[in-house]
Short mmCIF file of C-alpha atoms in Angstrom, two decimals:
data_model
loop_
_atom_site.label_atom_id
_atom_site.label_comp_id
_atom_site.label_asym_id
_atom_site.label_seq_id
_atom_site.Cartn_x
_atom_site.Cartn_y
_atom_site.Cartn_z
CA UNK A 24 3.47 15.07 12.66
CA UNK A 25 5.04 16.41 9.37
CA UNK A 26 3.29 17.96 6.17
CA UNK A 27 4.50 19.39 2.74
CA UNK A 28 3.19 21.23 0.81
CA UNK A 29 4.65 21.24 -2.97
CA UNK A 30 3.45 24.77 -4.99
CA UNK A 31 4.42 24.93 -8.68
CA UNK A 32 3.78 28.45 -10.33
CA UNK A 33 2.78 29.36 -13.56
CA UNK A 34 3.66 30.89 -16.75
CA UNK A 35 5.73 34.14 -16.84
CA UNK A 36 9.07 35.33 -15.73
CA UNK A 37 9.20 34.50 -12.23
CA UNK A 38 11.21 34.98 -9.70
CA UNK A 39 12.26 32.18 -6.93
CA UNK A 40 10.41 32.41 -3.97
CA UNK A 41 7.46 34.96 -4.90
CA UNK A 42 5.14 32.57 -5.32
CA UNK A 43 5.61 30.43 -2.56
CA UNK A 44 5.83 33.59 -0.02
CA UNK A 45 2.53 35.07 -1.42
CA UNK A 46 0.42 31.66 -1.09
CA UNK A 47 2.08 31.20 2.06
CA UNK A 48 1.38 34.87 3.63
CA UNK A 49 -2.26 33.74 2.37
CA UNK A 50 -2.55 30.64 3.48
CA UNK A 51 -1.42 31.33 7.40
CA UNK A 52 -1.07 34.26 9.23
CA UNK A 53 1.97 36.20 8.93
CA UNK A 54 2.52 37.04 12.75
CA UNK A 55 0.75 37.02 15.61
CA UNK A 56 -0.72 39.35 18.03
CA UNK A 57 2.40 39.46 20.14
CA UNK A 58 4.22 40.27 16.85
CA UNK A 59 5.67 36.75 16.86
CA UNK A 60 6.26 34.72 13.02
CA UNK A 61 4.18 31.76 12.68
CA UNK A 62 6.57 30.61 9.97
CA UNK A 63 10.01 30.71 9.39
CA UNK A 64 12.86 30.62 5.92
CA UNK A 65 15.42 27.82 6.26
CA UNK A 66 17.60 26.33 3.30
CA UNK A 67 15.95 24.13 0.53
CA UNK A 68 18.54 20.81 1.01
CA UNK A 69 16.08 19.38 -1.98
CA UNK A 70 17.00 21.74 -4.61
CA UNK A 71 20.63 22.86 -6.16
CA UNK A 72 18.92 25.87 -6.56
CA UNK A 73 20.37 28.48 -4.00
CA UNK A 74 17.73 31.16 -4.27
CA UNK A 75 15.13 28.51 -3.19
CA UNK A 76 13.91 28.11 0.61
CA UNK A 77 11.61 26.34 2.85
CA UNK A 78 8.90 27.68 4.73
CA UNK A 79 8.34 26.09 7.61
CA UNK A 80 4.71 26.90 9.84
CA UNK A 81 5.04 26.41 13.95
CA UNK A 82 2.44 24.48 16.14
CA UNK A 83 1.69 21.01 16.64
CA UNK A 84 1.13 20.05 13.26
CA UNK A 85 4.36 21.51 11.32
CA UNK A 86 3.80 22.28 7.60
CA UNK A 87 7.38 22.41 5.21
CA UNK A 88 6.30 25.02 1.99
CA UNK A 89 8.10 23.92 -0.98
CA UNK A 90 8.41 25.86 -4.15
CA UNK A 91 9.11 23.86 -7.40
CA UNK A 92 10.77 26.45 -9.36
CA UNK A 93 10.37 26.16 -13.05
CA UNK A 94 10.95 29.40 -15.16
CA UNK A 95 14.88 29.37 -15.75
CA UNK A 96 14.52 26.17 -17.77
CA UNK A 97 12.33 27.69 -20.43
CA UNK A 98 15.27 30.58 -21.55
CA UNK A 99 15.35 30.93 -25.45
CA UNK A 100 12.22 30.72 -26.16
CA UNK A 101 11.27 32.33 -29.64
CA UNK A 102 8.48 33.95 -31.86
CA UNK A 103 8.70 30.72 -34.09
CA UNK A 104 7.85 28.38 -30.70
CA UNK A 105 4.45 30.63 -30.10
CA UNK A 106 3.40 30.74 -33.70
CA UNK A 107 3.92 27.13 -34.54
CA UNK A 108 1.76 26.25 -31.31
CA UNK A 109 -1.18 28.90 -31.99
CA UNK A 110 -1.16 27.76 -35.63
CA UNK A 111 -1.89 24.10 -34.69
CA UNK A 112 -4.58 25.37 -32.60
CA UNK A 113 -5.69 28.25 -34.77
CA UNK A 114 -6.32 25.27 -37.71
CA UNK A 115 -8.52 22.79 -35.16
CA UNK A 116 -11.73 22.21 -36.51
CA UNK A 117 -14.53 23.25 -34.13
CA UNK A 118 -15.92 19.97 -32.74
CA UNK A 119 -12.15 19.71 -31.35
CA UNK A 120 -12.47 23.07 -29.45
CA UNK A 121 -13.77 22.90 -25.66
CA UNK A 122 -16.85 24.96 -25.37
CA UNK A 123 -15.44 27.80 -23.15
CA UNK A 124 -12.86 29.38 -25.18
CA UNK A 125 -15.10 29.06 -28.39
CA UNK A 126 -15.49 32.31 -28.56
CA UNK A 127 -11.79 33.58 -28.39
CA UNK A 128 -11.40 30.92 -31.28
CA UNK A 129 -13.85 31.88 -33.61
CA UNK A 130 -12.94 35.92 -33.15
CA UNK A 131 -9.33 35.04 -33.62
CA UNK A 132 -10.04 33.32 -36.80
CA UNK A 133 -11.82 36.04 -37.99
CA UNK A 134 -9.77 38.90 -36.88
CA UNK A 135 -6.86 37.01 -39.14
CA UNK A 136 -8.91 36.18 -41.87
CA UNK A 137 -10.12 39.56 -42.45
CA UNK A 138 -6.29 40.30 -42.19
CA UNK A 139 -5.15 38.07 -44.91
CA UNK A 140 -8.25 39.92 -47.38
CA UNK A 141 -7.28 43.17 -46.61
CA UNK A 142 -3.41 42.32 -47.38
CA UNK A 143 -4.55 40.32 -50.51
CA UNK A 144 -7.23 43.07 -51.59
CA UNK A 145 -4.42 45.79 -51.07
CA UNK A 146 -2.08 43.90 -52.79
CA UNK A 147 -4.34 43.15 -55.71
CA UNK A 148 -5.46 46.81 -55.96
CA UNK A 149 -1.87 48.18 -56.01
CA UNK A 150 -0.83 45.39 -58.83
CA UNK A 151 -3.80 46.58 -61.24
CA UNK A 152 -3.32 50.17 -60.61
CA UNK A 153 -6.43 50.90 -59.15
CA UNK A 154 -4.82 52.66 -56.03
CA UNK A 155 -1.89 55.12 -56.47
CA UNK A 156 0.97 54.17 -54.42
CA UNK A 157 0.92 57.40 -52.59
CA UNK A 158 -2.46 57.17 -51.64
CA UNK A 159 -2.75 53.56 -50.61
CA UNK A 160 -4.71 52.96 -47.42
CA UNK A 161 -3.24 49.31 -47.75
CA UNK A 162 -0.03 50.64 -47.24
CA UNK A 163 -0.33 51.17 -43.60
CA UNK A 164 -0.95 47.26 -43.25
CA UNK A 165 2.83 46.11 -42.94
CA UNK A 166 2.53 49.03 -40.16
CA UNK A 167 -0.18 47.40 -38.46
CA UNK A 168 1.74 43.59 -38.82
CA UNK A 169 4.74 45.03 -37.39
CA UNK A 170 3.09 46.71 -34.45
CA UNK A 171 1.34 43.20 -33.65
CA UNK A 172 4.48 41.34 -33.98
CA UNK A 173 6.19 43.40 -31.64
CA UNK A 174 3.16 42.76 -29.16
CA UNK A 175 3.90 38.94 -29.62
CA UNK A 176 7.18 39.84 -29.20
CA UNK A 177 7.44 41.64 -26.03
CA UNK A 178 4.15 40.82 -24.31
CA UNK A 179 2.80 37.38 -25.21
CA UNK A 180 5.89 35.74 -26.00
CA UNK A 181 7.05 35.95 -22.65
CA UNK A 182 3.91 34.18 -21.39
CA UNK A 183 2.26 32.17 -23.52
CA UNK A 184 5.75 31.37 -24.82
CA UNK A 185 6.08 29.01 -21.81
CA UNK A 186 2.87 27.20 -22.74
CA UNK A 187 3.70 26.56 -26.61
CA UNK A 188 7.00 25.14 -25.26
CA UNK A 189 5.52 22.70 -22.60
CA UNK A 190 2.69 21.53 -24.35
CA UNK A 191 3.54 21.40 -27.59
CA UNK A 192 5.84 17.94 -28.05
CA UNK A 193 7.91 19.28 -31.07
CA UNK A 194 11.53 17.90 -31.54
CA UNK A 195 13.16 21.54 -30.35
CA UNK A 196 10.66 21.77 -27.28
CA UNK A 197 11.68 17.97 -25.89
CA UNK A 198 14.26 18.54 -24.16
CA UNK A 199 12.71 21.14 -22.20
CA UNK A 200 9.44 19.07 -21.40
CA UNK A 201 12.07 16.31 -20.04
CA UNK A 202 14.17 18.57 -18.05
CA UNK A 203 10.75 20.08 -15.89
CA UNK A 204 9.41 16.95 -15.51
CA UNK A 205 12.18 14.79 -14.50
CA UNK A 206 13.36 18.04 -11.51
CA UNK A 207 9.70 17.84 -10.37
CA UNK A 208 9.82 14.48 -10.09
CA UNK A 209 13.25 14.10 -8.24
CA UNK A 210 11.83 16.44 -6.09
CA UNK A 211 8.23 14.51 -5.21
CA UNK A 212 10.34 11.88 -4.63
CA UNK A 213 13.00 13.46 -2.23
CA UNK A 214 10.18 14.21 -0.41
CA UNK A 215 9.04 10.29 0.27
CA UNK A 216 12.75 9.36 0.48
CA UNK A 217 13.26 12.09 3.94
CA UNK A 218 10.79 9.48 5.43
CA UNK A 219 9.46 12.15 8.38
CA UNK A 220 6.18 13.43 6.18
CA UNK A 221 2.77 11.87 6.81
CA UNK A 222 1.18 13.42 3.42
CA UNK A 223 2.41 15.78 0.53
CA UNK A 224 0.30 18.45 -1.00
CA UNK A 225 0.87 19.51 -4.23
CA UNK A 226 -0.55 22.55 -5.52
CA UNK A 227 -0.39 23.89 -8.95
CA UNK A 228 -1.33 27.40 -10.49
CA UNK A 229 -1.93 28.14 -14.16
CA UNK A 230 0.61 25.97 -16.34
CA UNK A 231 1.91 25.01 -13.04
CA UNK A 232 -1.20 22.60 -12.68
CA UNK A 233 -0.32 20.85 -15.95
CA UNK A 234 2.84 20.28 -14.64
CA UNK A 235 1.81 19.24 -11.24
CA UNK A 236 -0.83 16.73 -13.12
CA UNK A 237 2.04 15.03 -15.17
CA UNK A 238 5.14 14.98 -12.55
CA UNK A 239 2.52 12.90 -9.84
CA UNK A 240 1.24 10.63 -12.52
CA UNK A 241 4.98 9.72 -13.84
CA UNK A 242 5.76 9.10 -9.93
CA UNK A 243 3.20 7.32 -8.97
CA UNK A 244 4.18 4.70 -11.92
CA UNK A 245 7.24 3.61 -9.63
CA UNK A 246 5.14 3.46 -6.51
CA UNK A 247 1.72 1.86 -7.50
CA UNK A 248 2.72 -1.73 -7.24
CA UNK A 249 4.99 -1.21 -3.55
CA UNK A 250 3.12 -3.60 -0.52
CA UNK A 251 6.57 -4.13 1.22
CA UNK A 252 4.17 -5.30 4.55
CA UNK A 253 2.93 -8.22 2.72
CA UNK A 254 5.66 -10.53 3.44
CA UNK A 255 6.38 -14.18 5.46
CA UNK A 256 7.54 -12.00 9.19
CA UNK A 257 4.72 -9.73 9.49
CA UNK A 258 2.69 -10.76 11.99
CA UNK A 259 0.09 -8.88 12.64
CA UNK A 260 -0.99 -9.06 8.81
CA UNK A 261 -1.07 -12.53 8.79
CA UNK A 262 -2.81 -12.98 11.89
CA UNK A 263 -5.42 -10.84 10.22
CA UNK A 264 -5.62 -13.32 7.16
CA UNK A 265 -5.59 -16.09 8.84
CA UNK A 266 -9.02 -14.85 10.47
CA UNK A 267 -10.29 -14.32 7.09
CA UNK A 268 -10.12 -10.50 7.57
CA UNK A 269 -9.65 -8.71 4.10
CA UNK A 270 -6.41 -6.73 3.79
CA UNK A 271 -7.46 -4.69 0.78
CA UNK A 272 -11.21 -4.05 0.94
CA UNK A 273 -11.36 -0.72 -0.08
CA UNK A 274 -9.32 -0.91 -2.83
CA UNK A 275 -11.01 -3.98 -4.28
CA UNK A 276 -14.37 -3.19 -3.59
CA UNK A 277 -15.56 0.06 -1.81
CA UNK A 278 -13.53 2.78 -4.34
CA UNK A 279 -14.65 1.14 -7.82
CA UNK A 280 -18.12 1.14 -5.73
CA UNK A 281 -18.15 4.67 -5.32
CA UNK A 282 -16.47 5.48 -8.47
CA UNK A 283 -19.30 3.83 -10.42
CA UNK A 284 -22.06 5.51 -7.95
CA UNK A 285 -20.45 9.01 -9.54
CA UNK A 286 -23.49 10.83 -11.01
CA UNK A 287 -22.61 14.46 -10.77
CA UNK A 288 -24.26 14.91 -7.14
CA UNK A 289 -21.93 16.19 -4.73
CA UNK A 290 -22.71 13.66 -2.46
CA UNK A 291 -21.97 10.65 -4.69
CA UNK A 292 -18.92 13.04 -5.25
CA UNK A 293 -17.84 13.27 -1.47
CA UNK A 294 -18.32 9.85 -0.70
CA UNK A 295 -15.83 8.96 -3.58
CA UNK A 296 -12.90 11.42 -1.77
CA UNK A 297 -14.26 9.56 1.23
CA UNK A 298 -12.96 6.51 -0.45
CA UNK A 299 -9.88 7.98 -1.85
CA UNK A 300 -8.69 8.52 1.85
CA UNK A 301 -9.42 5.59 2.86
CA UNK A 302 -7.33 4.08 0.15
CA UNK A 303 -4.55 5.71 0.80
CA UNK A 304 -4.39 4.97 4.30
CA UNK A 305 -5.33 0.86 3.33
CA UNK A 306 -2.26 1.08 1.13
CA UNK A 307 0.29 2.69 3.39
CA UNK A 308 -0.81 -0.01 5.97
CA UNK A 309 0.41 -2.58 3.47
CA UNK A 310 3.67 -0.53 2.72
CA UNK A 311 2.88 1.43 -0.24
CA UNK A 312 5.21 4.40 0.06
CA UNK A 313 2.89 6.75 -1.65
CA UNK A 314 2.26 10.20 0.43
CA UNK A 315 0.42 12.29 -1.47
CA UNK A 316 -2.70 13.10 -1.11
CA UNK A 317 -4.18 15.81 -2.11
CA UNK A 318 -3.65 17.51 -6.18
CA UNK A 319 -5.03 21.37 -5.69
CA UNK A 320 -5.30 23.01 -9.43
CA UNK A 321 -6.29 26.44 -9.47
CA UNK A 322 -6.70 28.45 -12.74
CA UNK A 323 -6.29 25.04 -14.44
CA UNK A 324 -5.54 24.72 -18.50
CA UNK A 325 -6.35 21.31 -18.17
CA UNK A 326 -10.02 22.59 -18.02
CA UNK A 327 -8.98 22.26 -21.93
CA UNK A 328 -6.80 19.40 -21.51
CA UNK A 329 -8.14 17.53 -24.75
CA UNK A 330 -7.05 20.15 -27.02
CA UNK A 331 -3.91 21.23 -25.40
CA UNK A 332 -2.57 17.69 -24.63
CA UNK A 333 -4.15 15.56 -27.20
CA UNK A 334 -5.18 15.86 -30.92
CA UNK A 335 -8.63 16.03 -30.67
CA UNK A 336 -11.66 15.39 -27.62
CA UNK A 337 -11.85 11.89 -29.09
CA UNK A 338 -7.95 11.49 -29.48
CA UNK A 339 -7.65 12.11 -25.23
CA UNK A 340 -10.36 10.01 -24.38
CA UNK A 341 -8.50 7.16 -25.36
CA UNK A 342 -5.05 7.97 -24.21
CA UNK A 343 -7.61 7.91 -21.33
CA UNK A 344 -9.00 5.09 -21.61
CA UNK A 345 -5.49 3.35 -22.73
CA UNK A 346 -4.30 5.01 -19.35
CA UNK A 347 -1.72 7.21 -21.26
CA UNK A 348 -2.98 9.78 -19.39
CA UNK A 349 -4.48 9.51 -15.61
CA UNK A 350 -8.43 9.89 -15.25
CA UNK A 351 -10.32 10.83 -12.03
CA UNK A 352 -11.77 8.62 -11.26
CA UNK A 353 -9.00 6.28 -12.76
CA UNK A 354 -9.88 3.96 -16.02
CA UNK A 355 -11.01 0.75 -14.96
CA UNK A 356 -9.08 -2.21 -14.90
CA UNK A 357 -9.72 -6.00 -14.72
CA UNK A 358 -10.74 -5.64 -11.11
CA UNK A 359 -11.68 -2.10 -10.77
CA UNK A 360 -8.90 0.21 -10.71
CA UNK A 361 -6.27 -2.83 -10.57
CA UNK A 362 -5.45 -5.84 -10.85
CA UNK A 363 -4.60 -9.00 -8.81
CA UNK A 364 -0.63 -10.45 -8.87
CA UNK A 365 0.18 -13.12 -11.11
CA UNK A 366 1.92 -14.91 -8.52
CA UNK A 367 0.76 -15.35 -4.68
CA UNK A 368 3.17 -14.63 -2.06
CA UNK A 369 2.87 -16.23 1.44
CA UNK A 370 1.28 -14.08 4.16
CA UNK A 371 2.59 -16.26 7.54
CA UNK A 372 1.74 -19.98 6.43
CA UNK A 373 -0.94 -19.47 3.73
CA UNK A 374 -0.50 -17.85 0.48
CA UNK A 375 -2.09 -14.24 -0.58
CA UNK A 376 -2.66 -12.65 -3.82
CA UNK A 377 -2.27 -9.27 -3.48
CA UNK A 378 -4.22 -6.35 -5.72
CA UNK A 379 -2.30 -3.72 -6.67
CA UNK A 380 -3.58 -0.74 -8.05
CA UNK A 381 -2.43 -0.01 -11.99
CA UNK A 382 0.41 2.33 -13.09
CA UNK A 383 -2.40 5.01 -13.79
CA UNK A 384 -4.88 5.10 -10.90
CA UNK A 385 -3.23 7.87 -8.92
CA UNK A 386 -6.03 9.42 -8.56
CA UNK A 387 -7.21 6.20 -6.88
CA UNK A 388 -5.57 7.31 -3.08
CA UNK A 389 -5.13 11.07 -4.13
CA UNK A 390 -7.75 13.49 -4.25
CA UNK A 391 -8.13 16.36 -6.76
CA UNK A 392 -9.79 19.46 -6.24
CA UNK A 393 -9.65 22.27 -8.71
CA UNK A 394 -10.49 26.16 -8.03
CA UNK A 395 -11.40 28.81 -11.07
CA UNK A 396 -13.21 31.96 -11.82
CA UNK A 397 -15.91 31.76 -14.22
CA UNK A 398 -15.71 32.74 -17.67
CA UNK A 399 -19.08 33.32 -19.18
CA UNK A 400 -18.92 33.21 -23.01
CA UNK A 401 -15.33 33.03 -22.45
CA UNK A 402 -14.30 36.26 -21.74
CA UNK A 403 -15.62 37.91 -18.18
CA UNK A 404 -13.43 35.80 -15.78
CA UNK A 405 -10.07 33.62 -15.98
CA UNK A 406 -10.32 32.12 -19.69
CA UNK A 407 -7.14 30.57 -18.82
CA UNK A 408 -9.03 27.90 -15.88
CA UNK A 409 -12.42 26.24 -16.06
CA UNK A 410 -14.05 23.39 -14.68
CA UNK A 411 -11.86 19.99 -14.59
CA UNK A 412 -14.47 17.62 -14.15
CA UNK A 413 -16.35 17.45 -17.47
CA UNK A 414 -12.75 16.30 -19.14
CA UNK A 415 -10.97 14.14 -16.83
CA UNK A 416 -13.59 12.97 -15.08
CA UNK A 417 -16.50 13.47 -12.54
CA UNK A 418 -13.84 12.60 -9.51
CA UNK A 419 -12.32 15.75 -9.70
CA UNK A 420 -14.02 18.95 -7.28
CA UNK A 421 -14.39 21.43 -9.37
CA UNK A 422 -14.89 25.06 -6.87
CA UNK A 423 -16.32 27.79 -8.82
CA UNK A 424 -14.73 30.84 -6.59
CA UNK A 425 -14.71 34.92 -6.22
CA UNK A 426 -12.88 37.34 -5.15
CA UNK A 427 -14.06 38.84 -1.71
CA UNK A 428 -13.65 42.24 -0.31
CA UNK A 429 -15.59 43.82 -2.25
CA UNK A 430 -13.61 43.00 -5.31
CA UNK A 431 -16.30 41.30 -7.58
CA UNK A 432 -15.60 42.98 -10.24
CA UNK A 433 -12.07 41.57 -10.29
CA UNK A 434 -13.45 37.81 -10.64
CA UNK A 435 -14.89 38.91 -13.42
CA UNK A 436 -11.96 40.16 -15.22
CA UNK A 437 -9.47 38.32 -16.78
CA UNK A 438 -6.64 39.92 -13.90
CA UNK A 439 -8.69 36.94 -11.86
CA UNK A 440 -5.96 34.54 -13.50
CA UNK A 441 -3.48 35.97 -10.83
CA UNK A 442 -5.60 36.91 -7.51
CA UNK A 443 -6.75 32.99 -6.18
CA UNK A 444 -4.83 33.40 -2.72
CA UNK A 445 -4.43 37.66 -3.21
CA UNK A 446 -6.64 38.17 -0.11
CA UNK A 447 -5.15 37.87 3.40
CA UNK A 448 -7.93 37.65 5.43
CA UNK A 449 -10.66 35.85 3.37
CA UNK A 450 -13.86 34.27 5.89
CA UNK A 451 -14.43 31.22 7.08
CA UNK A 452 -17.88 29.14 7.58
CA UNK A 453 -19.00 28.74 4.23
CA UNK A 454 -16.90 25.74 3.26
CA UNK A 455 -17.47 23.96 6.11
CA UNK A 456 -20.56 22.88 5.57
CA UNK A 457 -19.34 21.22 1.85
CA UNK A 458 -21.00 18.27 2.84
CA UNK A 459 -24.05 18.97 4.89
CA UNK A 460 -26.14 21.00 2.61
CA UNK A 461 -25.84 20.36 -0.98
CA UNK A 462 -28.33 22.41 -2.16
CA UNK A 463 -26.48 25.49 0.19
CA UNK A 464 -23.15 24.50 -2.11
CA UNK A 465 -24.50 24.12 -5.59
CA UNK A 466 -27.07 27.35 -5.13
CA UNK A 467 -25.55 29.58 -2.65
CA UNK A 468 -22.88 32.21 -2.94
CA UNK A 469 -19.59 31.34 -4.35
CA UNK A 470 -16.72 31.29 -1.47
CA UNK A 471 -13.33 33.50 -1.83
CA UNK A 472 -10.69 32.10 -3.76
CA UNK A 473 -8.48 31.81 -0.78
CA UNK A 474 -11.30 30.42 1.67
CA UNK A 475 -11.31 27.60 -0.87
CA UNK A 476 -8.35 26.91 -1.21
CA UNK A 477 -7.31 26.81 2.78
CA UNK A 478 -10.59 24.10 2.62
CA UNK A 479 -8.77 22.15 -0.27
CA UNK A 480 -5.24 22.24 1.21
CA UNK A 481 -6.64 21.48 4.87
CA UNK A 482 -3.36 21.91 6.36
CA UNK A 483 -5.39 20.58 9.79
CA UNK A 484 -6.54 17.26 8.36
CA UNK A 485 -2.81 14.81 8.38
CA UNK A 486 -3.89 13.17 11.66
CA UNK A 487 -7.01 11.94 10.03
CA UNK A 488 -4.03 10.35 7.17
CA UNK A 489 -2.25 8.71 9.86
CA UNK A 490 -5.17 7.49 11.90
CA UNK A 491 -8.18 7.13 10.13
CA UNK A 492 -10.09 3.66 9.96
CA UNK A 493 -12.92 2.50 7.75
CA UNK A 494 -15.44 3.50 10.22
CA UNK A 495 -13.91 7.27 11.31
CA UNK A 496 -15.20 10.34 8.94
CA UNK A 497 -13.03 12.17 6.96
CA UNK A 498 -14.50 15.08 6.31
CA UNK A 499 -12.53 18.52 6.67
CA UNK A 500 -11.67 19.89 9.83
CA UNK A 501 -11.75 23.99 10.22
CA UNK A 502 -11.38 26.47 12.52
#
């Protein structure tokens, strides 16, 4: 049995392979006692990049590590790209500002207000005479502006630079948008096309996540309505229809069940990944080619999704609800998340009328789970994450997580944005019992950023993809 696992890194210069070796060294051991490698480098056939490689895991269950490499296609980015992006946010009104980075917001609007007044008061004063130009304390103003645009310059334009460019749909940033997305999508779909993997992971980190949210939602479009089993030879499938067995009860009836039965609980919660599982294993046994199954987010902008990819909170909600954009749980359809075939198609000797799920209810058969350090009153944590659920929907796990080691403090800085899989050792036991007591997961201690995300990957749990029935759990396995 075969695995990958798909991680997309975030903003910054990176370099090829640094981010998949460091979530890798986290996310297995690097050697064993003997001094043996439990994973090994081989060449990346998937990408024309050279510098890329696959990581490959030994043991029963083999794991491929894939690195979506991103960063060379965003060269040229300049001051104008940044400022044009912060000034549409900058002129947002508040009700169109998500509550946790409020108070950056309101202090950056006031920091450049009082700017503009002193520059106007200074300029005023000087005009009228009522400051001698050699003893202007105004003067040192186009000081200050230059010192702060050389900040921008050096510093912030080289991350946030990558941001303005991908989220921001100007004319000059399209072609870069296109170019990111349509790689990461030849790639997910490379992936089906070798055949030999029984689930895909994809992980995504920072604007990574954004990315990782977009290229599965444009795949899934050419995948959603693929039953290749349902046809006139097979058998078995008709056999089943013929004794009035349904072929696509979960689907149809038990996911839309549990997606309405959502009511913030984490048990009403579980039981919808329950379903999402069981989906995905319904479909493939009708032919849907779809293999992923899992979308990990960890320090997540989409925690602000309606003001970085829409025009307002009200404006996403219905690209939402139009299913521009993919929900979790998905927007409902005529039938739940789908909707039945216009046209029959005979199943042996008697005709069936299939239900295929619509072009955005990924989130339908793949489950999304979503790590980040809190940021009370938007500053002590990662500002750049947040929780997922309250803006694409209460499908999503949202994992509030620390840093262990005695490294609290770091959690609570905003450094957190780069430690989630930092640790090598992390513990176990805490996440395991995500399921068993609630009140032990909403009150308790939060886990390690690194224990969480080894529960969210759950590179043990593809034989439960490949096997599972309506009746078998499908809760995590751990060590």
């Amino acid at each position: 049995m075969k695995q990958a696992v798909v991680v997309i890194h975030g903003i910054g210069e990176q370099r090829p392979m640094d981010t998949l070796r460091g979530f890798v060294e986290a996310m297995i051991p690097t050697d064993t006692p003997d001094g043996k490698p439990l994973y090994w480098s081989k060449p990346d056939r998937l990408s024309r990049n050279f510098d890329l490689r696959v990581l490959k895991s030994s043991g029963r269950t083999s794991t491929d590590f894939y690195e979506y490499y991103w960063a060379h296609k965003m060269q040229g980015t300049k001051l104008g790209h940044l400022l044009g992006w912060l000034w549409d946010i900058f002129k947002r009104p508040r009700r169109d500002i998500p509550d946790a980075i409020v108070p950056i917001w309101r202090s950056t609007r006031w920091t450049v207000l009082a700017l503009l007044l002193l520059i106007a008061s200074g300029a005023l004063a000087a005009a009228w005479g009522q400051l001698p130009a050699n003893d202007n304390p105004f003067a040192l103003i186009p000081l200050l502006l230059a010192a702060m645009g050389l900040g921008l310059r050096y510093s912030a334009l080289a991350y946030l630079g990558d941001a303005a460019r991908y989220l921001s749909p100007n004319p000059q940033n399209v072609r870069v948008r296109e170019q990111i997305r349509a790689d990461g999508v030849d790639l997910l779909r490379a992936l089906h096309n070798q055949g030999d993997y029984e689930r895909i992971i994809v992980v995504g980190h920072s604007l990574g996540s954004v990315i990782a949210y977009d290229i599965v939602g444009y795949l899934w479009h050419e995948y959603h309505d693929q039953l290749t089993q349902l046809n006139p030879s097979n058998r078995e499938l008709a056999a089943r229809y013929a004794n009035r067995e349904p072929l696509q009860p979960v689907v149809k009836e038990a996911l839309p069940a549990a997606g309405a039965l959502l009511d913030g609980s984490l048990g009403s919660l579980l039981n919808f990944r329950q379903q999402q599982a069981e989906a995905f294993v319904e479909q493939r046994g009708l032919g849907n080619p779809w293999r992923i199954t899992d979308l990990v987010t960890v320090g997540s902008p989409m925690a602000h999704a309606s003001l970085l990819l829409g025009r307002s909170v009200s404006d996403f909600q219905q690209r939402m609800e139009r299913r521009e954009a993919p929900a979790c749980p998905p927007t409902e359809d005529t039938q739940g998340y789908g909707y039945n075939a216009r046209q029959p198609l005979m199943l042996g000797q008697k005709p069936f009328t299939p239900h295929y799920l619509h072009h955005a209810a990924a989130f339908a058969v793949t489950r999304w789970t979503n790590l980040y350090f809190p940021a009370p009153f938007g500053v002590f944590g990662d500002i750049v994450g947040g929780p997922v659920k309250p803006v694409m929907g209460g499908g999503v796990l949202d994992l509030p997580v620390t840093v262990g080691n005695g490294k609290g403090w770091l959690a609570r800085s905003w450094l957190s944005h780069t430690h989630y899989w930092s640790e090598r050792g992390g513990t176990q036991g805490y996440l395991s019992a995500l399921g068993k007591d609630e009140q032990a997961i909403t009150q308790g201690p939060r886990p390690s950023a690194t224990e969480a995300l080894r529960w969210a990957i759950d590179l043990k749990g593809v034989r439960r993809f490949r096997r599972v029935g309506a009746q078998q759990s499908l809760a995590p396995e751990h060590a």
